[in-house]
Short mmCIF file of C-alpha atoms in Angstrom, two decimals:
data_model
loop_
_atom_site.label_atom_id
_atom_site.label_comp_id
_atom_site.label_asym_id
_atom_site.label_seq_id
_atom_site.Cartn_x
_atom_site.Cartn_y
_atom_site.Cartn_z
CA MET N 284 120.50 104.35 73.68
CA ASP N 285 122.83 107.31 74.10
CA HIS N 286 124.65 107.87 77.38
CA ARG N 287 122.19 107.83 80.25
CA VAL N 288 122.54 109.23 83.73
CA TYR N 289 120.53 107.01 86.03
CA ALA N 290 119.57 109.17 89.00
CA ASP N 291 116.71 107.16 90.47
CA ASN N 292 118.55 104.73 92.72
CA ALA N 293 116.02 105.21 95.53
CA ALA N 294 113.53 103.51 93.20
CA THR N 295 115.84 100.64 92.34
CA THR N 296 119.47 99.95 91.53
CA ARG N 297 121.39 97.93 88.97
CA LEU N 298 122.21 94.38 90.03
CA SER N 299 125.93 94.33 90.85
CA SER N 300 128.07 91.96 88.81
CA ARG N 301 129.41 90.43 92.02
CA ALA N 302 125.87 89.65 93.16
CA LEU N 303 124.95 88.21 89.78
CA GLU N 304 128.05 86.02 89.79
CA ALA N 305 127.24 84.78 93.29
CA MET N 306 123.69 83.97 92.20
CA MET N 307 124.48 82.13 88.97
CA PRO N 308 125.25 78.69 90.44
CA TYR N 309 121.88 78.73 92.24
CA LEU N 310 120.07 79.58 89.03
CA THR N 311 121.80 76.73 87.21
CA ASP N 312 123.44 73.67 88.78
CA ILE N 313 122.62 74.06 92.45
CA TYR N 314 118.87 73.95 92.06
CA GLY N 315 118.13 71.71 95.03
CA ASN N 316 115.43 72.55 97.52
CA ALA N 317 117.11 73.89 100.66
CA SER N 318 114.77 71.74 102.75
CA SER N 319 115.85 68.47 101.10
CA ILE N 320 118.26 66.19 102.88
CA TYR N 321 120.42 64.98 99.95
CA THR N 322 123.57 66.68 98.63
CA GLU N 323 121.83 69.12 96.22
CA GLY N 324 119.50 70.29 98.96
CA ALA N 325 122.27 70.58 101.53
CA ALA N 326 124.24 72.85 99.19
CA ALA N 327 121.27 75.17 98.85
CA ARG N 328 120.72 75.11 102.63
CA ARG N 329 124.35 76.04 103.23
CA ALA N 330 124.04 78.96 100.80
CA VAL N 331 120.93 80.29 102.58
CA ASP N 332 122.53 79.89 106.00
CA ASP N 333 125.74 81.58 104.85
CA ALA N 334 123.76 84.46 103.37
CA ARG N 335 121.96 84.93 106.68
CA LYS N 336 125.30 85.02 108.48
CA THR N 337 126.73 87.52 106.00
CA ILE N 338 123.77 89.85 106.41
CA ALA N 339 123.84 89.51 110.21
CA LYS N 340 127.52 90.39 110.21
CA CYS N 341 127.10 93.45 107.95
CA LEU N 342 124.34 94.81 110.17
CA ASN N 343 125.84 93.74 113.50
CA VAL N 344 123.04 91.37 114.44
CA SER N 345 124.04 89.03 117.27
CA ASN N 346 122.24 85.98 115.99
CA PRO N 347 121.74 85.25 112.27
CA THR N 348 118.44 83.52 113.07
CA GLU N 349 117.06 86.99 113.83
CA ILE N 350 117.13 87.67 110.05
CA TYR N 351 114.04 86.40 108.20
CA PHE N 352 114.07 86.31 104.41
CA LEU N 353 110.98 87.67 102.69
CA SER N 354 110.02 89.01 99.28
CA GLY N 355 111.03 92.60 99.98
CA GLY N 356 110.51 95.77 101.98
CA SER N 357 106.74 95.98 101.66
CA GLU N 358 106.33 92.43 102.92
CA ALA N 359 108.70 93.11 105.83
CA ASP N 360 106.75 96.26 106.78
CA ASN N 361 103.44 94.43 106.54
CA TRP N 362 104.57 91.51 108.65
CA ALA N 363 106.20 93.69 111.31
CA ILE N 364 103.29 96.10 111.62
CA LYS N 365 100.35 93.69 111.41
CA GLY N 366 102.20 91.23 113.61
CA ALA N 367 103.09 93.83 116.23
CA ALA N 368 99.47 95.03 116.14
CA GLU N 369 98.25 91.51 116.87
CA ILE N 370 100.66 91.09 119.80
CA SER N 371 99.71 94.52 121.14
CA LYS N 372 95.98 93.86 120.89
CA LYS N 373 96.35 90.71 122.99
CA LYS N 374 97.77 92.92 125.72
CA GLY N 375 94.92 95.39 125.34
CA LYS N 376 97.13 97.93 123.59
CA THR N 377 95.49 99.44 120.54
CA HIS N 378 97.46 102.62 119.92
CA ILE N 379 100.24 102.87 117.32
CA ILE N 380 102.68 105.72 116.72
CA SER N 381 104.19 106.48 113.32
CA THR N 382 104.96 109.53 111.19
CA LYS N 383 103.21 111.47 108.47
CA PHE N 384 105.81 110.74 105.81
CA GLU N 385 106.25 106.97 105.98
CA HIS N 386 106.31 104.86 102.83
CA HIS N 387 102.87 103.71 101.69
CA ALA N 388 103.77 100.13 102.70
CA VAL N 389 103.56 101.49 106.25
CA LEU N 390 100.87 104.16 105.90
CA HIS N 391 98.40 101.95 104.05
CA THR N 392 98.99 99.10 106.51
CA LEU N 393 98.24 101.53 109.35
CA GLU N 394 95.07 102.66 107.57
CA TYR N 395 94.03 99.02 107.38
CA LEU N 396 94.66 98.63 111.11
CA GLU N 397 92.66 101.78 111.85
CA LYS N 398 89.69 100.10 110.18
CA GLN N 399 90.25 97.16 112.56
CA GLY N 400 89.87 99.51 115.51
CA PHE N 401 93.43 100.63 116.18
CA GLU N 402 94.17 104.24 116.93
CA VAL N 403 97.12 105.71 115.03
CA THR N 404 99.09 108.85 115.85
CA LEU N 405 101.18 110.20 112.98
CA LEU N 406 103.98 112.40 114.25
CA ASP N 407 104.80 115.67 112.58
CA VAL N 408 108.09 115.69 110.68
CA HIS N 409 108.49 119.47 110.63
CA GLU N 410 109.93 121.56 107.84
CA ASP N 411 113.29 119.78 108.01
CA GLY N 412 111.76 116.30 107.65
CA LEU N 413 112.91 115.13 111.09
CA VAL N 414 110.95 113.56 113.92
CA ARG N 415 111.42 115.18 117.34
CA PRO N 416 112.16 112.55 120.01
CA GLU N 417 110.36 114.59 122.69
CA GLU N 418 107.22 114.64 120.54
CA PHE N 419 107.47 110.88 120.15
CA GLU N 420 107.75 110.42 123.89
CA ALA N 421 104.82 112.77 124.50
CA ALA N 422 102.65 110.75 122.10
CA ILE N 423 103.12 107.51 124.05
CA ASN N 424 100.20 106.63 126.31
CA ASP N 425 99.20 103.57 128.31
CA LYS N 426 97.43 102.14 125.25
CA THR N 427 100.47 102.39 122.98
CA GLY N 428 101.60 98.98 121.75
CA PHE N 429 104.31 99.85 119.29
CA ALA N 430 105.85 102.47 117.03
CA THR N 431 107.03 102.33 113.43
CA ILE N 432 109.30 105.15 112.24
CA MET N 433 111.32 105.06 109.06
CA PHE N 434 115.11 105.19 109.16
CA ALA N 435 115.58 107.33 106.06
CA ASN N 436 112.83 108.90 104.01
CA ASN N 437 112.53 107.60 100.46
CA GLU N 438 111.70 110.98 98.91
CA ILE N 439 113.68 113.60 100.81
CA GLY N 440 116.36 111.32 102.27
CA THR N 441 116.21 112.66 105.84
CA ILE N 442 117.67 110.33 108.47
CA GLN N 443 115.77 109.99 111.73
CA PRO N 444 117.37 109.70 115.19
CA ILE N 445 116.45 105.99 115.36
CA LYS N 446 118.74 105.08 118.26
CA GLU N 447 117.24 107.79 120.43
CA LEU N 448 113.69 106.91 119.39
CA ALA N 449 114.24 103.19 120.02
CA ALA N 450 115.60 103.98 123.50
CA ILE N 451 112.47 105.97 124.31
CA ALA N 452 110.30 103.08 123.11
CA LYS N 453 112.25 100.65 125.26
CA LYS N 454 111.94 102.91 128.29
CA HIS N 455 108.15 102.85 127.91
CA GLY N 456 107.99 99.13 127.16
CA ILE N 457 106.68 99.46 123.61
CA LEU N 458 107.97 97.66 120.52
CA PHE N 459 109.88 99.63 117.92
CA HIS N 460 109.98 98.92 114.18
CA THR N 461 111.90 100.87 111.58
CA ASP N 462 111.52 100.72 107.81
CA ALA N 463 115.20 100.89 106.88
CA VAL N 464 114.70 100.11 103.19
CA GLN N 465 116.48 103.30 102.11
CA ALA N 466 119.20 103.00 104.75
CA VAL N 467 120.50 99.41 104.65
CA GLY N 468 123.42 99.23 102.24
CA THR N 469 123.36 103.01 101.88
CA VAL N 470 124.50 104.24 105.31
CA PRO N 471 125.96 102.34 108.28
CA VAL N 472 123.24 100.36 110.08
CA ASP N 473 124.32 98.75 113.36
CA ILE N 474 121.26 96.96 114.65
CA LYS N 475 122.69 96.05 118.04
CA ASP N 476 123.65 99.66 118.65
CA LEU N 477 120.30 101.00 117.39
CA GLY N 478 118.35 98.83 119.81
CA VAL N 479 115.35 98.36 117.53
CA ASP N 480 113.02 95.34 117.78
CA MET N 481 112.28 95.06 114.08
CA LEU N 482 113.91 96.44 110.94
CA SER N 483 112.82 96.10 107.29
CA MET N 484 115.23 95.91 104.38
CA SER N 485 115.06 95.34 100.63
CA SER N 486 117.76 93.86 98.42
CA HIS N 487 117.19 95.78 95.19
CA LYS N 488 117.91 99.11 96.89
CA PHE N 489 121.58 98.14 97.30
CA HIS N 490 122.37 96.47 93.97
CA GLY N 491 120.88 93.11 94.92
CA PRO N 492 118.14 91.33 92.98
CA LYS N 493 114.47 92.35 93.14
CA GLY N 494 111.91 90.20 94.94
CA VAL N 495 113.94 89.55 98.06
CA GLY N 496 114.26 91.36 101.35
CA ALA N 497 114.36 90.64 105.04
CA LEU N 498 113.02 91.54 108.43
CA TYR N 499 115.30 91.69 111.42
CA LEU N 500 113.23 90.42 114.32
CA ARG N 501 114.81 90.61 117.75
CA ARG N 502 114.87 87.32 119.57
CA GLY N 503 112.06 87.29 122.09
CA VAL N 504 109.60 89.17 119.90
CA ARG N 505 107.12 86.54 118.84
CA LEU N 506 105.27 87.75 115.77
CA PRO N 507 102.46 85.56 114.43
CA ASN N 508 103.41 83.48 111.38
CA LEU N 509 103.29 85.38 108.12
CA VAL N 510 102.78 82.43 105.78
CA HIS N 511 101.50 79.15 107.19
CA GLY N 512 102.92 76.00 105.68
CA GLY N 513 106.35 74.43 105.77
CA ALA N 514 109.16 75.02 108.23
CA GLN N 515 111.06 77.56 106.14
CA GLU N 516 112.23 80.67 108.01
CA ARG N 517 111.64 78.83 111.27
CA GLY N 518 108.02 78.32 110.31
CA PHE N 519 107.23 82.03 110.22
CA ARG N 520 107.30 82.36 106.48
CA ALA N 521 106.60 79.10 104.70
CA GLY N 522 107.53 78.55 101.06
CA THR N 523 110.61 77.21 99.33
CA GLU N 524 113.49 79.62 99.72
CA ASN N 525 114.49 81.92 96.87
CA THR N 526 118.06 80.63 97.15
CA ALA N 527 119.57 82.66 94.31
CA GLY N 528 117.83 85.84 95.46
CA ILE N 529 118.95 85.38 99.04
CA VAL N 530 122.55 84.71 97.96
CA GLY N 531 122.48 87.76 95.67
CA MET N 532 121.11 89.96 98.43
CA ALA N 533 123.84 88.89 100.87
CA GLU N 534 126.61 89.40 98.31
CA ALA N 535 125.26 92.83 97.35
CA LEU N 536 125.04 93.91 100.98
CA LYS N 537 128.55 92.68 101.68
CA GLU N 538 129.83 94.64 98.70
CA SER N 539 127.87 97.75 99.71
CA CYS N 540 129.31 97.61 103.21
CA GLU N 541 132.84 97.23 101.83
CA VAL N 542 132.62 100.27 99.56
CA MET N 543 130.33 102.36 101.76
CA SER N 544 132.67 104.83 103.41
CA GLU N 545 134.64 105.67 100.26
CA ARG N 546 131.46 105.82 98.16
CA ASN N 547 129.56 108.01 100.61
CA GLU N 548 132.40 110.48 100.87
CA ARG N 549 132.28 110.79 97.09
CA LEU N 550 128.47 110.95 96.86
CA VAL N 551 128.22 113.66 99.52
CA LYS N 552 130.51 115.85 97.39
CA ILE N 553 128.48 115.21 94.24
CA ARG N 554 125.21 115.75 96.12
CA ASP N 555 126.30 118.99 97.76
CA LYS N 556 127.73 120.40 94.54
CA ILE N 557 124.40 119.76 92.79
CA ILE N 558 122.35 121.24 95.63
CA ASP N 559 124.55 124.34 95.92
CA SER N 560 124.49 124.87 92.21
CA LEU N 561 120.75 124.33 91.68
CA LEU N 562 119.91 126.54 94.66
CA THR N 563 121.23 129.48 92.62
CA ILE N 564 118.13 129.05 90.41
CA ASP N 565 115.60 131.74 91.33
CA ARG N 566 112.87 130.42 93.68
CA SER N 567 114.31 126.97 94.11
CA ARG N 568 114.40 125.09 97.40
CA ILE N 569 115.96 122.00 98.86
CA ASN N 570 113.49 119.70 100.59
CA GLY N 571 114.55 118.15 103.88
CA ASP N 572 117.45 118.75 106.23
CA ARG N 573 120.81 119.02 104.49
CA VAL N 574 122.87 117.45 107.27
CA HIS N 575 120.79 114.48 108.40
CA ARG N 576 120.41 113.28 104.86
CA LEU N 577 121.28 110.26 102.72
CA PRO N 578 124.57 110.84 100.87
CA GLY N 579 122.94 110.23 97.48
CA ASN N 580 119.68 112.18 97.79
CA VAL N 581 118.77 115.50 96.20
CA ASN N 582 115.15 116.63 96.38
CA MET N 583 114.35 120.11 95.15
CA CYS N 584 111.41 122.23 94.06
CA PHE N 585 111.41 124.86 91.36
CA HIS N 586 108.49 127.21 91.77
CA GLY N 587 106.27 127.66 88.73
CA VAL N 588 107.31 124.35 87.15
CA GLU N 589 105.40 121.09 87.34
CA GLY N 590 107.41 118.02 88.33
CA GLU N 591 106.39 115.59 85.63
CA ALA N 592 107.16 118.06 82.85
CA LEU N 593 110.59 118.46 84.43
CA LEU N 594 111.14 114.68 84.56
CA LEU N 595 110.09 114.15 80.95
CA SER N 596 112.43 116.93 79.85
CA LEU N 597 115.29 115.42 81.86
CA ASP N 598 114.55 112.03 80.32
CA LEU N 599 114.77 113.53 76.83
CA LYS N 600 118.24 114.78 77.83
CA GLY N 601 119.26 111.35 79.08
CA ILE N 602 118.63 111.76 82.81
CA ALA N 603 116.39 109.32 84.67
CA ALA N 604 114.96 111.07 87.73
CA SER N 605 111.75 110.95 89.68
CA SER N 606 109.45 113.37 91.35
CA GLY N 607 107.15 113.59 94.27
CA SER N 608 104.80 114.77 91.58
CA ALA N 609 101.30 113.48 91.60
CA CYS N 610 101.33 112.74 87.92
CA THR N 611 103.94 110.01 88.10
CA SER N 612 102.06 108.05 90.71
CA GLY N 613 98.79 108.34 88.86
CA SER N 614 97.09 110.47 91.48
CA LEU N 615 96.45 114.17 91.19
CA ASP N 616 97.55 114.97 94.70
CA PRO N 617 101.14 116.01 95.23
CA SER N 618 103.57 113.98 97.35
CA HIS N 619 102.37 113.29 100.90
CA VAL N 620 106.00 113.68 102.01
CA LEU N 621 106.29 117.22 100.65
CA LEU N 622 102.91 118.15 102.11
CA ALA N 623 104.07 116.66 105.45
CA ILE N 624 107.04 119.05 105.55
CA GLY N 625 104.60 121.90 105.04
CA LEU N 626 104.95 122.76 101.36
CA PRO N 627 101.88 124.30 99.72
CA HIS N 628 100.36 122.20 96.92
CA GLU N 629 101.51 124.45 94.09
CA ILE N 630 105.16 124.21 95.17
CA ALA N 631 104.93 120.51 96.01
CA HIS N 632 103.84 119.88 92.40
CA GLY N 633 107.22 121.05 91.16
CA SER N 634 109.68 118.67 92.76
CA VAL N 635 112.46 116.52 91.40
CA ARG N 636 114.28 113.74 93.23
CA LEU N 637 117.74 112.67 92.11
CA THR N 638 119.21 109.66 93.90
CA PHE N 639 122.67 108.26 93.38
CA SER N 640 124.59 105.04 93.87
CA THR N 641 128.04 103.50 93.64
CA GLU N 642 127.84 103.94 89.87
CA THR N 643 127.23 107.70 89.92
CA THR N 644 130.20 109.73 88.79
CA GLU N 645 131.24 113.35 89.24
CA GLU N 646 130.64 113.78 85.49
CA ASP N 647 127.05 112.62 85.99
CA GLY N 648 126.65 115.30 88.65
CA ASP N 649 128.12 117.98 86.38
CA TYR N 650 125.85 116.90 83.54
CA ILE N 651 122.83 117.34 85.82
CA ILE N 652 124.07 120.77 86.91
CA GLU N 653 124.45 121.80 83.29
CA THR N 654 121.21 120.26 81.98
CA LEU N 655 118.60 121.09 84.58
CA PRO N 656 118.63 124.92 84.74
CA PRO N 657 117.82 125.50 81.03
CA ILE N 658 114.91 123.04 81.37
CA VAL N 659 113.54 125.02 84.33
CA ASP N 660 113.91 128.22 82.26
CA LYS N 661 112.11 126.72 79.28
CA LEU N 662 109.21 125.41 81.36
CA ARG N 663 108.92 128.67 83.30
CA ALA N 664 108.84 130.62 80.05
CA MET N 665 105.65 128.78 79.12
CA SER N 666 104.17 128.69 82.64
CA PRO N 667 101.27 131.01 83.44
CA LEU N 668 101.93 130.28 87.11
CA TRP N 669 105.47 131.61 86.83
CA GLU N 670 104.09 134.67 85.03
CA LYS N 671 101.86 135.34 88.06
CA ILE N 672 104.69 134.77 90.55
CA ILE N 673 106.88 137.30 88.72
CA ALA N 674 104.02 139.77 88.36
CA ASN N 675 103.37 139.64 92.11
CA ASP N 676 106.92 140.72 92.88
CA MET T 291 102.10 104.84 82.31
CA ALA T 292 103.60 105.75 79.00
CA TYR T 293 102.81 108.54 76.58
CA SER T 294 102.29 108.06 72.86
CA GLU T 295 104.93 109.34 70.44
CA LYS T 296 102.59 112.16 69.43
CA VAL T 297 102.20 113.31 73.03
CA MET T 298 105.96 113.27 73.48
CA ASP T 299 106.41 115.18 70.22
CA HIS T 300 103.97 117.92 71.27
CA PHE T 301 105.56 118.01 74.72
CA ALA T 302 109.12 118.28 73.42
CA ASN T 303 108.23 120.65 70.55
CA PRO T 304 105.09 122.48 71.61
CA ARG T 305 103.32 124.32 68.77
CA ASN T 306 102.07 127.89 69.16
CA VAL T 307 103.60 128.43 72.56
CA GLY T 308 103.96 131.82 74.20
CA GLU T 309 102.11 134.98 75.04
CA MET T 310 100.16 136.96 72.45
CA PRO T 311 100.35 140.67 73.30
CA ASP T 312 97.55 141.73 70.93
CA ALA T 313 95.17 138.85 71.63
CA ASP T 314 91.44 139.39 71.05
CA GLY T 315 90.53 136.80 73.65
CA ILE T 316 92.37 135.19 76.58
CA GLY T 317 91.08 132.21 78.52
CA GLU T 318 92.57 130.63 81.60
CA VAL T 319 91.44 127.40 83.27
CA GLY T 320 92.69 125.07 86.00
CA ASN T 321 94.50 126.02 89.18
CA SER T 322 97.95 125.71 90.62
CA LYS T 323 96.82 123.62 93.60
CA CYS T 324 95.78 120.83 91.25
CA GLY T 325 98.96 121.20 89.27
CA ASP T 326 97.63 122.45 85.92
CA ILE T 327 96.90 125.92 84.57
CA MET T 328 96.22 126.51 80.87
CA LYS T 329 96.07 129.91 79.28
CA MET T 330 94.94 130.31 75.66
CA TYR T 331 95.24 133.42 73.51
CA ILE T 332 93.26 133.90 70.29
CA LYS T 333 93.33 136.43 67.48
CA VAL T 334 90.01 136.66 65.63
CA ASN T 335 89.25 138.11 62.25
CA ASP T 336 85.81 137.83 60.71
CA ASP T 337 84.82 135.02 63.07
CA VAL T 338 87.93 133.07 62.09
CA ILE T 339 90.66 132.25 64.62
CA THR T 340 93.60 133.52 62.64
CA ASP T 341 96.15 132.95 65.36
CA VAL T 342 96.27 131.10 68.64
CA SER T 343 98.89 130.48 71.31
CA PHE T 344 99.11 129.04 74.80
CA LYS T 345 101.00 129.00 78.06
CA THR T 346 100.67 126.00 80.36
CA PHE T 347 101.84 125.06 83.83
CA GLY T 348 101.39 121.34 84.14
CA CYS T 349 102.50 117.84 83.32
CA GLY T 350 103.54 116.44 79.96
CA ALA T 351 99.95 115.71 78.96
CA ALA T 352 98.83 119.22 79.93
CA ILE T 353 101.45 120.76 77.65
CA ALA T 354 100.81 118.31 74.80
CA THR T 355 97.00 118.72 74.89
CA SER T 356 97.36 122.53 74.92
CA SER T 357 99.66 122.36 71.93
CA MET T 358 97.36 119.99 70.03
CA ALA T 359 94.27 122.06 70.83
CA THR T 360 95.89 125.17 69.33
CA GLU T 361 96.66 123.23 66.14
CA LEU T 362 93.10 121.95 65.92
CA VAL T 363 91.48 125.38 66.11
CA LYS T 364 93.98 127.51 64.22
CA GLY T 365 92.45 128.84 60.98
CA HIS T 366 89.01 127.57 61.92
CA THR T 367 85.87 129.57 62.58
CA ILE T 368 84.67 130.19 66.12
CA PRO T 369 81.67 127.87 65.74
CA GLU T 370 84.08 125.15 64.58
CA ALA T 371 86.43 125.81 67.49
CA LEU T 372 83.52 125.53 69.91
CA GLN T 373 82.83 122.07 68.50
CA LEU T 374 86.27 120.91 69.63
CA THR T 375 85.92 118.14 72.20
CA ASN T 376 88.44 116.71 74.61
CA LYS T 377 87.95 113.41 72.82
CA ALA T 378 89.10 114.93 69.54
CA VAL T 379 92.21 116.31 71.26
CA MET T 380 92.95 112.89 72.74
CA GLU T 381 92.41 111.10 69.44
CA ALA T 382 94.70 113.52 67.66
CA LEU T 383 97.39 112.64 70.20
CA ASP T 384 96.86 108.88 69.77
CA GLY T 385 95.36 108.63 73.24
CA LEU T 386 96.22 109.56 76.79
CA PRO T 387 96.74 107.46 79.93
CA PRO T 388 93.45 107.35 81.91
CA VAL T 389 94.75 109.58 84.73
CA LYS T 390 95.58 112.24 82.14
CA VAL T 391 92.17 112.49 80.47
CA HIS T 392 91.40 115.58 82.55
CA CYS T 393 94.20 117.42 80.72
CA SER T 394 92.31 117.10 77.44
CA VAL T 395 89.18 118.40 79.18
CA LEU T 396 91.17 121.40 80.35
CA ALA T 397 92.40 122.04 76.80
CA GLU T 398 88.82 122.02 75.47
CA GLN T 399 87.75 124.37 78.26
CA ALA T 400 90.68 126.69 77.68
CA ILE T 401 89.65 127.24 74.05
CA LYS T 402 86.07 127.91 75.16
CA ALA T 403 87.29 130.31 77.84
CA ALA T 404 89.31 132.27 75.26
CA VAL T 405 86.26 132.50 72.95
CA SER T 406 84.12 133.65 75.90
CA ASP T 407 86.60 136.38 76.68
CA TYR T 408 86.58 137.44 73.03
CA TYR T 409 82.79 137.87 73.07
CA GLN T 410 82.87 139.58 76.43
CA LYS T 411 85.36 142.11 75.12
CA LYS T 412 83.05 142.77 72.17
CA GLY T 413 80.19 143.39 74.60
CA ILE T 414 78.35 140.22 73.64
CA ASP T 415 77.13 137.90 76.39
CA PRO T 416 79.10 134.69 75.75
CA LYS T 417 76.80 132.48 77.82
CA THR T 418 74.28 131.92 75.04
CA ILE T 419 77.01 131.07 72.52
CA VAL T 420 79.67 129.27 74.55
CA GLY T 421 77.62 128.05 77.50
CA ASP T 422 78.88 127.49 81.01
CA ILE T 423 82.44 126.37 81.48
CA PRO T 424 82.35 124.03 84.43
CA GLU T 425 85.27 123.33 86.72
CA PRO T 426 86.63 120.42 84.72
CA ILE T 427 89.13 118.84 87.04
CA GLU T 428 88.43 116.22 89.63
CA CYS T 429 91.27 117.24 91.90
CA HIS T 430 90.62 115.91 95.37
CA LEU T 431 92.48 117.95 97.90
CA GLU T 432 92.42 117.30 101.57
CA ASP T 433 92.68 120.86 102.74
#
């Protein structure tokens, strides 16, 4: 394959060589079961415990036992939300607050809970893709059990005021969960400072292996067991530990935290250069607030162009990107995130998301800047929608 | 979801693309809300479609099916063009992913819409010849 620019790091990232190296012994010689008492088992146990400590340290968690290893972000969201719902219901609280643009791991779980009799309020995220703390506070009533609000949006990269929101939740005595899958390893996440009760994370979003993630669960919040069985993860999530995956996740997070400030400074420059340049395209727009935004996220719409056609054209030129476009997800409706920020359907169909990582270079950014505009021109030249837009001028 | 090589070829190098200023018939189907609009232009001489072109706003499959449909009707008589089915368009492209089948339906309808317009312009009621062109897309929108 010719040179490729991988610009879909919000979907997944390359496994870092440091993480792979850390994992290798646990995929080969140290294959013991972490629950076994003999030497091979003890070595695996130590690795899992160390990984928990590493992660706790990176995220400023007071006690490593507040980190529970799971299979990934979706599992963490499911456990947190269904578990918090169960606790809430026991107290007679059947109202949940979330937002319109959560990941489907949250939205579909909430839909499931609605069918079980819960009432769900989805907060507006406005044109800038940001939740308003006062609107959150106003939505809380005496039936509210908990809230789940994402840290950073996976499509438009907007970063929510989580600390402020968590403080409001605490003031009203409700639990607060945040899906921080796009934030952990990407931007600084200080859990003690944030004051959240639960936080979901996923390893493969920060150059760790796939199939492993974690939930931070504040001590004192007693969720029901997720998987019944053995005593793994303090009995909450039974099943033999994925030792290599856990070790890889911890190493990848450690590495991400080490390089974060230098990397983000660089990515912000690349990101802003791309946004500024592509905004010079006639009838283009940036989706989501430009300031409260992940350093490696560009999400733009080009009126009169359909997103999937844009992605396929970029792919032919060596750029891997994604879209909020309906077509890629197999549904005909455009992105619920873009609709949530108030875009009309026809504009929401024409979006492209470019997401960067440690590996993204300035040259990659320049290549995108050079490659994308002629593609938009070509697609517009054959677009009857564009013809109408121009004619209406 | 992956496209066949033929789909990718017609997407990357669409045949017969662009406006036709002296078209004898122009048909447009689909809508921007659903994310696809196809516009077909035909030139007719002695009941034969001597030239055809298209403009499409839509996904890769929408562009590829438009392109293939133009190839399948070019040089054929109107009755032959009206026989064109979405299935034939799909087969010619070595298949489409299930969620993209509606694109081939649109392509079939776009040809029929262009033929209808041609008859209309000649003062002939197209209904008896072309039939009704139903709204082909199952695009479920919430608002």
